[in-house]
mmCIF file with all atom_site columns, C-alpha atoms in Angstrom:
data_model
loop_
_atom_site.group_PDB
_atom_site.id
_atom_site.type_symbol
_atom_site.label_atom_id
_atom_site.label_alt_id
_atom_site.label_comp_id
_atom_site.label_asym_id
_atom_site.label_entity_id
_atom_site.label_seq_id
_atom_site.pdbx_PDB_ins_code
_atom_site.Cartn_x
_atom_site.Cartn_y
_atom_site.Cartn_z
_atom_site.occupancy
_atom_site.B_iso_or_equiv
_atom_site.pdbx_formal_charge
_atom_site.auth_seq_id
_atom_site.auth_comp_id
_atom_site.auth_asym_id
_atom_site.auth_atom_id
_atom_site.pdbx_PDB_model_num
ATOM 1  C CA . UNK A 1 1  ? 4.863   -20.961 1.876   1.00 0.00 ? 242 UNK A CA 1
ATOM 2  C CA . UNK A 1 2  ? 5.207   -20.057 -1.810  1.00 0.00 ? 243 UNK A CA 1
ATOM 3  C CA . UNK A 1 3  ? 1.482   -20.483 -2.489  1.00 0.00 ? 244 UNK A CA 1
ATOM 4  C CA . UNK A 1 4  ? 0.718   -18.084 0.356   1.00 0.00 ? 245 UNK A CA 1
ATOM 5  C CA . UNK A 1 5  ? 3.351   -15.648 -0.943  1.00 0.00 ? 246 UNK A CA 1
ATOM 6  C CA . UNK A 1 6  ? 1.754   -15.695 -4.374  1.00 0.00 ? 247 UNK A CA 1
ATOM 7  C CA . UNK A 1 7  ? -1.762  -15.253 -2.991  1.00 0.00 ? 248 UNK A CA 1
ATOM 8  C CA . UNK A 1 8  ? -0.642  -12.332 -0.819  1.00 0.00 ? 249 UNK A CA 1
ATOM 9  C CA . UNK A 1 9  ? 1.119   -10.741 -3.786  1.00 0.00 ? 250 UNK A CA 1
ATOM 10 C CA . UNK A 1 10 ? -1.945  -11.259 -5.993  1.00 0.00 ? 251 UNK A CA 1
ATOM 11 C CA . UNK A 1 11 ? -4.224  -9.762  -3.350  1.00 0.00 ? 252 UNK A CA 1
ATOM 12 C CA . UNK A 1 12 ? -1.944  -6.714  -3.005  1.00 0.00 ? 253 UNK A CA 1
ATOM 13 C CA . UNK A 1 13 ? -1.771  -6.387  -6.788  1.00 0.00 ? 254 UNK A CA 1
ATOM 14 C CA . UNK A 1 14 ? -5.580  -6.572  -7.032  1.00 0.00 ? 255 UNK A CA 1
ATOM 15 C CA . UNK A 1 15 ? -5.923  -3.802  -4.443  1.00 0.00 ? 256 UNK A CA 1
ATOM 16 C CA . UNK A 1 16 ? -3.366  -1.550  -6.105  1.00 0.00 ? 257 UNK A CA 1
ATOM 17 C CA . UNK A 1 17 ? -3.709  -2.299  -9.816  1.00 0.00 ? 258 UNK A CA 1
ATOM 18 C CA . UNK A 1 18 ? -7.203  -3.736  -10.047 1.00 0.00 ? 259 UNK A CA 1
ATOM 19 C CA . UNK A 1 19 ? -8.740  -7.179  -9.761  1.00 0.00 ? 260 UNK A CA 1
ATOM 20 C CA . UNK A 1 20 ? -9.102  -7.710  -13.513 1.00 0.00 ? 261 UNK A CA 1
ATOM 21 C CA . UNK A 1 21 ? -5.901  -5.939  -14.540 1.00 0.00 ? 262 UNK A CA 1
ATOM 22 C CA . UNK A 1 22 ? -3.478  -7.938  -12.396 1.00 0.00 ? 263 UNK A CA 1
ATOM 23 C CA . UNK A 1 23 ? -1.121  -10.073 -14.447 1.00 0.00 ? 264 UNK A CA 1
ATOM 24 C CA . UNK A 1 24 ? 0.788   -13.264 -13.770 1.00 0.00 ? 265 UNK A CA 1
ATOM 25 C CA . UNK A 1 25 ? 4.081   -11.467 -14.432 1.00 0.00 ? 266 UNK A CA 1
ATOM 26 C CA . UNK A 1 26 ? 3.332   -8.623  -12.013 1.00 0.00 ? 267 UNK A CA 1
ATOM 27 C CA . UNK A 1 27 ? 2.220   -11.055 -9.333  1.00 0.00 ? 268 UNK A CA 1
ATOM 28 C CA . UNK A 1 28 ? 5.333   -13.205 -9.771  1.00 0.00 ? 269 UNK A CA 1
ATOM 29 C CA . UNK A 1 29 ? 7.561   -10.144 -9.568  1.00 0.00 ? 270 UNK A CA 1
ATOM 30 C CA . UNK A 1 30 ? 5.782   -8.875  -6.458  1.00 0.00 ? 271 UNK A CA 1
ATOM 31 C CA . UNK A 1 31 ? 6.021   -12.320 -4.834  1.00 0.00 ? 272 UNK A CA 1
ATOM 32 C CA . UNK A 1 32 ? 9.674   -12.737 -5.802  1.00 0.00 ? 273 UNK A CA 1
ATOM 33 C CA . UNK A 1 33 ? 9.034   -15.994 -7.651  1.00 0.00 ? 274 UNK A CA 1
ATOM 34 C CA . UNK A 1 34 ? 9.229   -17.215 -11.233 1.00 0.00 ? 275 UNK A CA 1
ATOM 35 C CA . UNK A 1 35 ? 6.087   -16.873 -13.349 1.00 0.00 ? 276 UNK A CA 1
ATOM 36 C CA . UNK A 1 36 ? 6.031   -20.653 -13.613 1.00 0.00 ? 277 UNK A CA 1
ATOM 37 C CA . UNK A 1 37 ? 5.493   -20.846 -9.843  1.00 0.00 ? 278 UNK A CA 1
ATOM 38 C CA . UNK A 1 38 ? 2.252   -18.889 -10.212 1.00 0.00 ? 279 UNK A CA 1
ATOM 39 C CA . UNK A 1 39 ? 1.114   -21.383 -12.845 1.00 0.00 ? 280 UNK A CA 1
ATOM 40 C CA . UNK A 1 40 ? 2.247   -24.329 -10.738 1.00 0.00 ? 281 UNK A CA 1
ATOM 41 C CA . UNK A 1 41 ? 0.290   -23.293 -7.653  1.00 0.00 ? 282 UNK A CA 1
ATOM 42 C CA . UNK A 1 42 ? -2.840  -21.858 -9.293  1.00 0.00 ? 283 UNK A CA 1
ATOM 43 C CA . UNK A 1 43 ? -2.924  -23.444 -12.784 1.00 0.00 ? 284 UNK A CA 1
ATOM 44 C CA . UNK A 1 44 ? -4.454  -20.353 -14.410 1.00 0.00 ? 285 UNK A CA 1
ATOM 45 C CA . UNK A 1 45 ? -5.544  -16.787 -13.682 1.00 0.00 ? 286 UNK A CA 1
ATOM 46 C CA . UNK A 1 46 ? -9.160  -17.844 -13.121 1.00 0.00 ? 287 UNK A CA 1
ATOM 47 C CA . UNK A 1 47 ? -8.132  -20.054 -10.191 1.00 0.00 ? 288 UNK A CA 1
ATOM 48 C CA . UNK A 1 48 ? -5.903  -17.313 -8.823  1.00 0.00 ? 289 UNK A CA 1
ATOM 49 C CA . UNK A 1 49 ? -8.712  -14.746 -9.104  1.00 0.00 ? 290 UNK A CA 1
ATOM 50 C CA . UNK A 1 50 ? -11.050 -17.139 -7.265  1.00 0.00 ? 291 UNK A CA 1
ATOM 51 C CA . UNK A 1 51 ? -8.527  -17.437 -4.437  1.00 0.00 ? 292 UNK A CA 1
ATOM 52 C CA . UNK A 1 52 ? -8.083  -13.649 -4.308  1.00 0.00 ? 293 UNK A CA 1
ATOM 53 C CA . UNK A 1 53 ? -11.848 -13.120 -4.205  1.00 0.00 ? 294 UNK A CA 1
ATOM 54 C CA . UNK A 1 54 ? -12.258 -15.659 -1.407  1.00 0.00 ? 295 UNK A CA 1
ATOM 55 C CA . UNK A 1 55 ? -9.572  -13.806 0.554   1.00 0.00 ? 296 UNK A CA 1
ATOM 56 C CA . UNK A 1 56 ? -11.260 -10.466 -0.195  1.00 0.00 ? 297 UNK A CA 1
ATOM 57 C CA . UNK A 1 57 ? -14.502 -11.813 1.256   1.00 0.00 ? 298 UNK A CA 1
ATOM 58 C CA . UNK A 1 58 ? -12.692 -13.215 4.281   1.00 0.00 ? 299 UNK A CA 1
ATOM 59 C CA . UNK A 1 59 ? -10.982 -9.896  5.095   1.00 0.00 ? 300 UNK A CA 1
ATOM 60 C CA . UNK A 1 60 ? -13.894 -7.786  3.821   1.00 0.00 ? 301 UNK A CA 1
ATOM 61 C CA . UNK A 1 61 ? -11.904 -5.940  1.135   1.00 0.00 ? 302 UNK A CA 1
ATOM 62 C CA . UNK A 1 62 ? -14.862 -4.036  -0.276  1.00 0.00 ? 303 UNK A CA 1
ATOM 63 C CA . UNK A 1 63 ? -13.272 -2.658  -3.459  1.00 0.00 ? 304 UNK A CA 1
ATOM 64 C CA . UNK A 1 64 ? -12.287 -6.090  -4.750  1.00 0.00 ? 305 UNK A CA 1
ATOM 65 C CA . UNK A 1 65 ? -15.696 -7.522  -3.858  1.00 0.00 ? 306 UNK A CA 1
ATOM 66 C CA . UNK A 1 66 ? -17.477 -4.602  -5.558  1.00 0.00 ? 307 UNK A CA 1
ATOM 67 C CA . UNK A 1 67 ? -15.418 -5.104  -8.710  1.00 0.00 ? 308 UNK A CA 1
ATOM 68 C CA . UNK A 1 68 ? -16.270 -8.787  -8.723  1.00 0.00 ? 309 UNK A CA 1
ATOM 69 C CA . UNK A 1 69 ? -19.957 -8.084  -8.221  1.00 0.00 ? 310 UNK A CA 1
ATOM 70 C CA . UNK A 1 70 ? -19.971 -5.534  -11.039 1.00 0.00 ? 311 UNK A CA 1
ATOM 71 C CA . UNK A 1 71 ? -18.422 -8.126  -13.348 1.00 0.00 ? 312 UNK A CA 1
ATOM 72 C CA . UNK A 1 72 ? -20.692 -10.983 -12.256 1.00 0.00 ? 313 UNK A CA 1
ATOM 73 C CA . UNK A 1 73 ? -18.006 -12.972 -10.429 1.00 0.00 ? 314 UNK A CA 1
ATOM 74 C CA . UNK A 1 74 ? -19.595 -16.103 -8.916  1.00 0.00 ? 315 UNK A CA 1
ATOM 75 C CA . UNK A 1 75 ? -17.393 -16.055 -5.811  1.00 0.00 ? 316 UNK A CA 1
ATOM 76 C CA . UNK A 1 76 ? -18.245 -12.391 -5.119  1.00 0.00 ? 317 UNK A CA 1
ATOM 77 C CA . UNK A 1 77 ? -21.935 -13.165 -5.600  1.00 0.00 ? 318 UNK A CA 1
ATOM 78 C CA . UNK A 1 78 ? -21.669 -15.881 -2.918  1.00 0.00 ? 319 UNK A CA 1
ATOM 79 C CA . UNK A 1 79 ? -20.596 -13.344 -0.271  1.00 0.00 ? 320 UNK A CA 1
ATOM 80 C CA . UNK A 1 80 ? -22.988 -12.613 2.593   1.00 0.00 ? 321 UNK A CA 1
ATOM 81 C CA . UNK A 1 81 ? -25.734 -10.140 1.652   1.00 0.00 ? 322 UNK A CA 1
ATOM 82 C CA . UNK A 1 82 ? -24.610 -7.465  4.107   1.00 0.00 ? 323 UNK A CA 1
ATOM 83 C CA . UNK A 1 83 ? -21.057 -7.604  2.805   1.00 0.00 ? 324 UNK A CA 1
ATOM 84 C CA . UNK A 1 84 ? -22.251 -7.379  -0.809  1.00 0.00 ? 325 UNK A CA 1
ATOM 85 C CA . UNK A 1 85 ? -24.396 -4.377  0.072   1.00 0.00 ? 326 UNK A CA 1
ATOM 86 C CA . UNK A 1 86 ? -21.476 -2.606  1.767   1.00 0.00 ? 327 UNK A CA 1
ATOM 87 C CA . UNK A 1 87 ? -19.221 -3.405  -1.196  1.00 0.00 ? 328 UNK A CA 1
ATOM 88 C CA . UNK A 1 88 ? -21.711 -2.028  -3.718  1.00 0.00 ? 329 UNK A CA 1
ATOM 89 C CA . UNK A 1 89 ? -22.041 1.168   -1.686  1.00 0.00 ? 330 UNK A CA 1
ATOM 90 C CA . UNK A 1 90 ? -18.377 1.871   -2.469  1.00 0.00 ? 331 UNK A CA 1
ATOM 91 C CA . UNK A 1 91 ? -19.319 2.176   -6.149  1.00 0.00 ? 332 UNK A CA 1
ATOM 92 C CA . UNK A 1 92 ? -21.669 5.139   -5.621  1.00 0.00 ? 333 UNK A CA 1
#
């Protein structure tokens, strides 16, 4: 349950604060867990960002996907072409 709590908190933080500006401390606070729990479940921010991006693709959260595409994120680039196109349209 805690891993899911952290992922949900990270996803919400990415939507509200930005995919690349979310921090471990903010995510832990939002999830109601210790910062060490974030590290325990995701090892580092790169792994957590990968999980958030996979969730963004799954639920079609275009702003997060667009941000990832703009920054060359490999997970975002693996999204279906139509989804990537729709995400990039949010940038214009």
